[in-house]
Coordinates of C-alpha atoms and ligand atoms in Angstrom, one line a residue:
X1356 CA 16.4 -32.7 28.8
X1357 CA 15.5 -29.9 26.3
X1358 CA 12.2 -28.2 27.0
X1359 CA 9.5 -27.3 24.5
X1360 CA 7.7 -24.1 25.5
X1361 CA 4.6 -22.7 23.9
X1362 CA 4.2 -18.9 23.6
X1363 CA 0.9 -17.9 25.2
X1364 CA 0.3 -15.1 22.7
X1365 CA 0.8 -16.5 19.3
X1366 CA 1.3 -20.2 20.0
X1367 CA 4.8 -20.4 18.7
X1368 CA 7.0 -23.2 20.0
X1369 CA 10.6 -22.8 21.2
X1370 CA 13.1 -25.4 22.2
X1371 CA 15.1 -24.3 25.2
X1372 CA 18.2 -26.5 24.7
X1373 CA 19.6 -26.1 28.1
X1374 CA 22.0 -29.0 28.1
X1375 CA 24.2 -27.1 25.6
X1376 CA 23.8 -24.1 28.0
X1377 CA 25.7 -21.3 26.5
X1378 CA 27.1 -18.5 28.7
X1379 CA 27.7 -14.9 27.8
X1380 CA 31.4 -15.7 27.3
X1381 CA 30.4 -18.0 24.4
X1382 CA 29.0 -15.0 22.6
X1383 CA 30.8 -11.9 23.7
X1384 CA 31.6 -9.3 21.1
X1385 CA 34.4 -6.9 21.6
X1386 CA 33.4 -3.3 21.8
X1387 CA 34.7 -2.0 18.5
X1388 CA 35.7 1.6 18.6
X1389 CA 36.8 3.4 15.6
X1390 CA 40.5 4.0 15.7
X1391 CA 40.0 7.5 16.9
X1392 CA 36.5 7.9 18.3
X1393 CA 35.1 11.0 16.9
X1394 CA 32.0 13.2 17.0
X1395 CA 32.2 14.0 13.4
X1396 CA 33.3 12.0 10.4
X1397 CA 33.8 13.4 6.9
X1398 CA 31.5 11.7 4.4
X1399 CA 29.1 10.3 7.0
X1400 CA 25.6 11.3 5.8
X1401 CA 24.3 11.2 9.4
X1402 CA 26.8 13.5 11.0
X1403 CA 26.0 17.1 11.9
X1404 CA 27.5 19.4 9.2
X1405 CA 26.9 16.8 6.5
X1406 CA 23.2 17.5 5.9
X1407 CA 23.8 18.2 2.2
X1408 CA 24.7 14.5 1.8
X1409 CA 21.1 13.4 2.5
X1410 CA 17.7 14.0 0.9
X1411 CA 15.8 17.0 2.4
X1412 CA 14.8 16.4 6.0
X1413 CA 11.2 15.4 6.9
X1414 CA 11.4 16.6 10.4
X1415 CA 14.1 17.6 13.0
X1416 CA 14.3 18.7 16.6
X1417 CA 16.5 21.8 16.2
X1418 CA 17.9 24.8 18.1
X1419 CA 15.7 27.9 17.7
X1420 CA 16.7 29.9 14.7
X1421 CA 18.4 27.1 12.7
X1422 CA 17.2 26.2 9.2
X1423 CA 16.2 22.8 7.9
X1424 CA 19.1 20.8 6.4
X1425 CA 21.7 22.7 8.4
X1426 CA 23.5 22.0 11.7
X1427 CA 21.8 22.6 15.0
X1428 CA 19.6 19.5 15.3
X1429 CA 19.5 16.9 18.0
X1430 CA 17.3 14.3 16.3
X1431 CA 16.7 14.3 12.5
X1432 CA 14.3 12.4 10.2
X1433 CA 15.1 11.9 6.5
X1434 CA 13.7 9.8 3.7
X1435 CA 15.5 6.6 3.0
X1436 CA 17.6 6.8 -0.2
X1437 CA 16.6 3.3 -1.1
X1438 CA 13.0 3.1 0.1
X1439 CA 11.0 -0.2 0.2
X1440 CA 7.8 1.7 -0.4
X1441 CA 6.8 4.9 -2.0
X1442 CA 4.4 7.6 -0.6
X1443 CA 3.1 8.5 -4.1
X1444 CA -0.1 7.2 -5.6
X1445 CA -3.2 5.2 -4.6
X1446 CA -3.3 1.7 -3.1
X1447 CA -5.4 0.3 -6.1
X1448 CA -6.1 -2.9 -4.2
X1449 CA -7.4 -5.6 -6.6
X1450 CA -7.4 -9.2 -7.4
X1451 CA -5.6 -11.1 -10.2
X1452 CA -7.3 -14.5 -10.2
X1453 CA -6.7 -16.0 -6.8
X1454 CA -4.0 -13.5 -5.9
X1455 CA -4.5 -10.1 -4.2
X1456 CA -2.2 -7.2 -4.8
X1457 CA -1.9 -3.4 -4.3
X1458 CA 0.6 -0.7 -5.0
X1459 CA 3.6 -0.4 -2.8
X1460 CA 2.4 2.7 -1.0
X1461 CA 4.0 3.6 2.3
X1462 CA 7.0 5.5 3.7
X1463 CA 10.5 4.6 4.6
X1464 CA 12.2 7.0 6.9
X1465 CA 15.6 7.1 8.6
X1466 CA 15.7 8.5 12.1
X1467 CA 19.1 9.8 13.3
X1468 CA 18.9 9.8 17.1
X1469 CA 22.1 11.7 17.7
X1470 CA 24.3 14.2 15.7
X1471 CA 27.4 12.5 17.3
X1472 CA 29.2 10.1 15.0
X1473 CA 30.5 7.7 17.6
X1474 CA 27.9 7.3 20.3
X1475 CA 29.0 3.7 21.0
X1476 CA 26.8 0.6 21.0
X1477 CA 23.8 2.5 22.3
X1478 CA 22.9 6.0 23.4
X1479 CA 23.7 6.6 27.0
X1480 CA 22.3 10.2 27.4
X1481 CA 18.8 9.8 28.7
X1482 CA 17.7 13.2 27.5
X1483 CA 18.7 12.2 24.0
X1484 CA 16.7 9.0 24.3
X1485 CA 13.7 11.0 25.5
X1486 CA 14.0 13.4 22.5
X1487 CA 14.2 10.4 20.2
X1488 CA 11.0 9.0 21.7
X1489 CA 9.3 12.4 21.3
X1490 CA 10.2 12.4 17.7
X1491 CA 9.0 8.8 17.1
X1492 CA 5.6 9.8 18.6
X1493 CA 5.4 13.0 16.5
X1494 CA 6.1 11.0 13.3
X1495 CA 3.4 8.4 14.3
X1496 CA 0.8 11.2 14.9
X1497 CA 1.7 12.7 11.5
X1498 CA 1.5 9.5 9.5
X1499 CA -1.8 8.6 11.2
X1500 CA -3.3 11.4 9.2
X1501 CA -2.7 9.5 5.9
X1502 CA -5.8 7.3 5.4
X1503 CA -3.8 4.9 3.2
X1504 CA -1.5 3.9 6.0
X1505 CA -2.4 1.3 8.6
X1506 CA 0.8 0.6 10.5
X1507 CA 4.1 2.2 11.5
X1508 CA 6.9 -0.2 12.2
X1509 CA 9.9 1.3 13.9
X1510 CA 13.1 -0.8 14.3
X1511 CA 16.8 -0.6 14.6
X1512 CA 19.4 -3.0 13.1
X1513 CA 22.6 -2.8 15.0
X1514 CA 25.8 -4.6 13.8
X1515 CA 26.5 -6.3 10.5
X1516 CA 24.9 -9.7 11.2
X1517 CA 21.7 -7.9 12.3
X1518 CA 21.4 -6.1 8.9
X1519 CA 23.0 -2.9 10.3
X1520 CA 25.4 -2.5 7.3
X1521 CA 28.6 -0.6 7.6
X1522 CA 27.3 2.7 8.8
X1523 CA 28.6 3.2 12.3
X1524 CA 26.5 6.2 13.0
X1525 CA 23.4 5.2 15.1
X1526 CA 20.2 5.2 13.1
X1527 CA 16.7 3.7 13.3
X1528 CA 14.2 3.0 10.5
X1529 CA 10.5 3.7 10.3
X1530 CA 8.4 2.0 7.7
X1531 CA 4.7 2.9 7.4
X1532 CA 2.7 0.2 5.6
X1533 CA -0.8 0.1 4.0
X1534 CA -1.5 -3.2 5.7
X1535 CA -1.0 -4.5 9.2
X1536 CA 2.2 -6.7 9.2
X1537 CA 1.6 -10.5 9.7
X1538 CA 3.7 -10.7 12.8
X1539 CA 1.7 -8.0 14.5
X1540 CA -1.6 -9.5 13.3
X1541 CA -0.6 -12.8 14.9
X1542 CA -0.2 -11.0 18.2
X1543 CA -3.5 -9.1 17.8
X1544 CA -5.4 -12.3 17.0
X1545 CA -3.7 -14.2 19.8
X1546 CA -4.3 -11.4 22.3
X1547 CA -8.0 -11.2 21.3
X1548 CA -8.4 -15.0 21.6
X1549 CA -7.0 -14.9 25.1
X1550 CA -9.2 -12.0 26.1
X1551 CA -12.3 -13.6 24.7
X1552 CA -11.6 -16.7 26.9
X1553 CA -10.3 -15.0 30.1
X1554 CA -11.5 -11.4 29.9
X1555 CA -8.0 -10.3 30.7
X1556 CA -5.0 -9.0 28.7
X1557 CA -2.5 -11.7 28.0
X1558 CA 0.4 -9.3 28.4
X1559 CA -0.9 -7.9 31.7
X1560 CA -1.3 -11.5 32.9
X1561 CA 2.2 -12.3 31.8
X1562 CA 3.7 -9.3 33.5
X1563 CA 1.9 -10.2 36.7
X1564 CA 3.0 -13.8 36.7
X1565 CA 6.6 -12.8 35.8
X1566 CA 6.7 -10.3 38.7
X1567 CA 5.6 -13.0 41.1
X1568 CA 8.0 -15.6 39.7
X1569 CA 11.0 -13.2 39.8
X1570 CA 12.9 -15.6 37.5
X1571 CA 12.9 -13.7 34.2
X1572 CA 12.4 -10.0 35.2
X1573 CA 15.6 -8.0 35.6
X1574 CA 14.3 -4.4 35.7
X1575 CA 11.1 -3.3 37.4
X1576 CA 10.8 0.4 38.0
X1577 CA 8.5 3.4 37.5
X1578 CA 5.8 1.7 35.5
X1579 CA 8.0 -0.5 33.2
X1580 CA 9.5 -4.0 33.2
X1581 CA 12.3 -5.5 31.3
X1582 CA 12.2 -9.3 31.1
X1583 CA 13.4 -12.3 29.2
X1584 CA 10.2 -13.9 28.0
X1585 CA 9.4 -17.5 29.0
X1586 CA 9.4 -18.4 25.3
X1587 CA 12.6 -16.5 24.3
X1588 CA 13.4 -17.4 20.7
X1589 CA 17.0 -16.1 21.0
X1590 CA 19.6 -16.1 23.8
X1591 CA 19.1 -12.9 25.8
X1592 CA 15.9 -12.0 24.0
X1593 CA 14.4 -9.1 26.0
X1594 CA 11.0 -7.4 26.1
X1595 CA 10.2 -4.0 27.7
X1596 CA 6.6 -3.4 28.6
X1597 CA 4.6 -0.8 30.4
X1598 CA 3.1 -2.3 33.6
X1599 CA 0.0 -0.1 33.1
X1600 CA -2.2 -1.5 30.3
X1601 CA -2.0 0.5 27.1
X1602 CA -2.1 -0.6 23.4
X1603 CA -0.6 2.6 21.9
X1604 CA 3.0 3.6 22.2
X1605 CA 2.1 7.1 21.0
X1606 CA -0.3 7.7 23.9
X1607 CA 2.5 7.9 26.5
X1608 CA 2.5 10.9 28.8
X1609 CA 5.6 13.0 29.3
X1610 CA 6.4 11.2 32.5
X1611 CA 5.9 7.8 30.9
X1612 CA 8.3 8.8 28.1
X1613 CA 10.9 9.7 30.7
X1614 CA 10.5 6.5 32.6
X1615 CA 10.4 4.4 29.4
X1616 CA 13.6 6.1 28.2
X1617 CA 15.3 5.3 31.5
X1618 CA 14.2 1.7 31.3
X1619 CA 15.5 1.4 27.7
X1620 CA 18.8 2.9 28.6
X1621 CA 19.3 0.6 31.6
X1622 CA 18.3 -2.4 29.6
X1623 CA 20.6 -1.8 26.8
X1624 CA 23.4 -0.9 29.3
X1625 CA 23.0 -4.3 31.0
X1626 CA 23.0 -6.2 27.7
X1627 CA 26.1 -4.4 26.4
X1628 CA 27.9 -5.0 29.7
X1629 CA 27.0 -8.7 29.4
X1630 CA 27.5 -9.3 25.7
X1631 CA 29.8 -6.5 24.5
X1632 CA 28.9 -4.7 21.3
X1633 CA 26.6 -7.4 20.2
X1634 CA 24.5 -7.4 17.0
X1635 CA 20.7 -6.9 17.6
X1636 CA 17.4 -6.0 16.2
X1637 CA 15.1 -3.9 18.3
X1638 CA 11.4 -3.5 17.2
X1639 CA 8.4 -1.6 18.5
X1640 CA 5.1 -3.4 18.5
X1641 CA 2.2 -1.1 19.0
X1642 CA -1.5 -1.2 17.9
X1643 CA -2.3 -0.4 14.2
X1644 CA -4.1 2.9 13.3
X1645 CA -7.8 2.5 14.0
X1646 CA -10.1 4.8 11.9
X1647 CA -13.4 2.9 11.8
X1648 CA -15.0 0.1 13.7
X1649 CA -14.2 -3.2 12.1
X1650 CA -15.0 -6.8 13.1
X1651 CA -12.4 -9.2 14.5
X1652 CA -9.5 -8.0 16.5
X1653 CA -10.4 -4.3 15.9
X1654 CA -13.3 -4.4 18.3
X1655 CA -11.4 -5.0 21.5
X1656 CA -7.9 -3.9 20.6
X1657 CA -7.8 -1.3 23.4
X1658 CA -8.6 -3.9 26.0
X1659 CA -6.6 -6.8 24.8
X1660 CA -3.4 -5.5 23.0
X1661 CA -0.4 -4.1 25.0
X1662 CA 2.5 -2.3 23.3
X1663 CA 6.0 -3.5 23.9
X1664 CA 9.6 -3.4 22.7
X1665 CA 11.3 -6.6 21.6
X1666 CA 15.2 -6.7 21.6
X1667 CA 16.5 -9.7 19.7
X1668 CA 20.3 -10.3 20.0
X1669 CA 21.6 -12.0 16.9
X1670 CA 23.9 -14.4 18.6
X1671 CA 22.8 -17.6 16.9
X1672 CA 21.9 -18.5 13.3
X1673 CA 18.3 -18.9 12.2
X1674 CA 18.4 -21.7 9.6
X1675 CA 16.4 -24.4 7.8
X1676 CA 14.7 -25.9 10.9
X1677 CA 13.4 -22.5 12.0
X1678 CA 12.3 -21.4 8.5
X1679 CA 10.6 -24.8 7.9
X1680 CA 8.9 -25.2 11.2
X1681 CA 8.5 -21.9 12.9
X1682 CA 10.1 -23.4 15.9
X1683 CA 13.2 -21.7 17.4
X1684 CA 16.1 -23.3 19.2
X1685 CA 17.5 -21.3 22.0
X1686 CA 20.7 -22.5 23.7
X1687 CA 20.5 -20.1 26.7
X1688 CA 17.4 -20.3 28.8
X1689 CA 15.7 -17.0 29.7
X1690 CA 16.2 -17.9 33.4
X1691 CA 20.0 -18.1 32.8
X1692 CA 20.0 -14.9 30.7
X1693 CA 18.1 -13.1 33.4
X1694 CA 20.6 -14.2 36.1
X1695 CA 23.5 -12.8 34.0
X1696 CA 21.6 -9.5 33.4
X1697 CA 20.7 -9.1 37.0
X1698 CA 24.3 -9.5 38.0
X1699 CA 25.6 -7.0 35.5
X1700 CA 25.8 -3.6 37.2
Ligands
LIG3006 ZN1 28.3 10.1 11.4
LIG3007 ZN1 -2.3 -5.3 29.1
LIG3008 ZN1 5.6 -8.3 19.8

């Protein structure tokens, strides 16, 4: 019998279609290496030595004494060549009859987390992941200073069917927007509702229950958990959350960044060993910038919201039913997914 499960945060329904139970071998993707794996590729704009192929860098972690837009960096941030939003101009928020609009102000940046061309399906070097997280936090602090911006969404598309395009070189994207995105707002509103009712953070409650149940948590160490949420929309959907309550990713301490980087590396390692070089989207959900007291979810955001990472393997198609209903059909239960991930060493 399929099971309908309701997400406790935003109230979304998922159908866990267990009788079609699909195993990792139904999905597995071969690890595609380039014919000759290489640290450098001619013509790749993200490779060290090819800095002249990109717009001028916004920021980079570099060896002392090296100049911007030259080799010597370990993580590099550049503007997107085809940005969705532009940093120039005012918001000019206004109405047109019943419709609201504003100028497309924002930023669209590309973060290159390694100078190496062929780092494989994910970055294995923990120090490199720590550096990447340091850079993400630095960029968030910088963008927070711009009063026009409300939110920074950081994500990575890996593999063609996840929107990763043909560029093999690892890269993430950062988009800063003048409004809080709807998906984040749904979580903020849902988390506030739960808090109003129970006086507890819904994410903290979820972590506690999942640690007790031991059915969907596959990593628990040094202040972080990796789990397959009860209402997983996709096979092997995975969340990483800090066990200590915090709404802001960019308030992590040095030690927390270390531990988070380790958890992220272990999580992606387990997923890749189970599914091969699978296509995925990974997103960071953190609290929006807060500059003044506002009503609604703003008042209690520090108590009720909890930052997290969502990893969404793109193993199934999202089609008419999902678009029309907001329901998702997941043919691999999170309990099964967790079992496979626990077994993968
Ligand atoms: Zn490259
Ligand atoms: Zn919490
Ligand atoms: Zn989320």
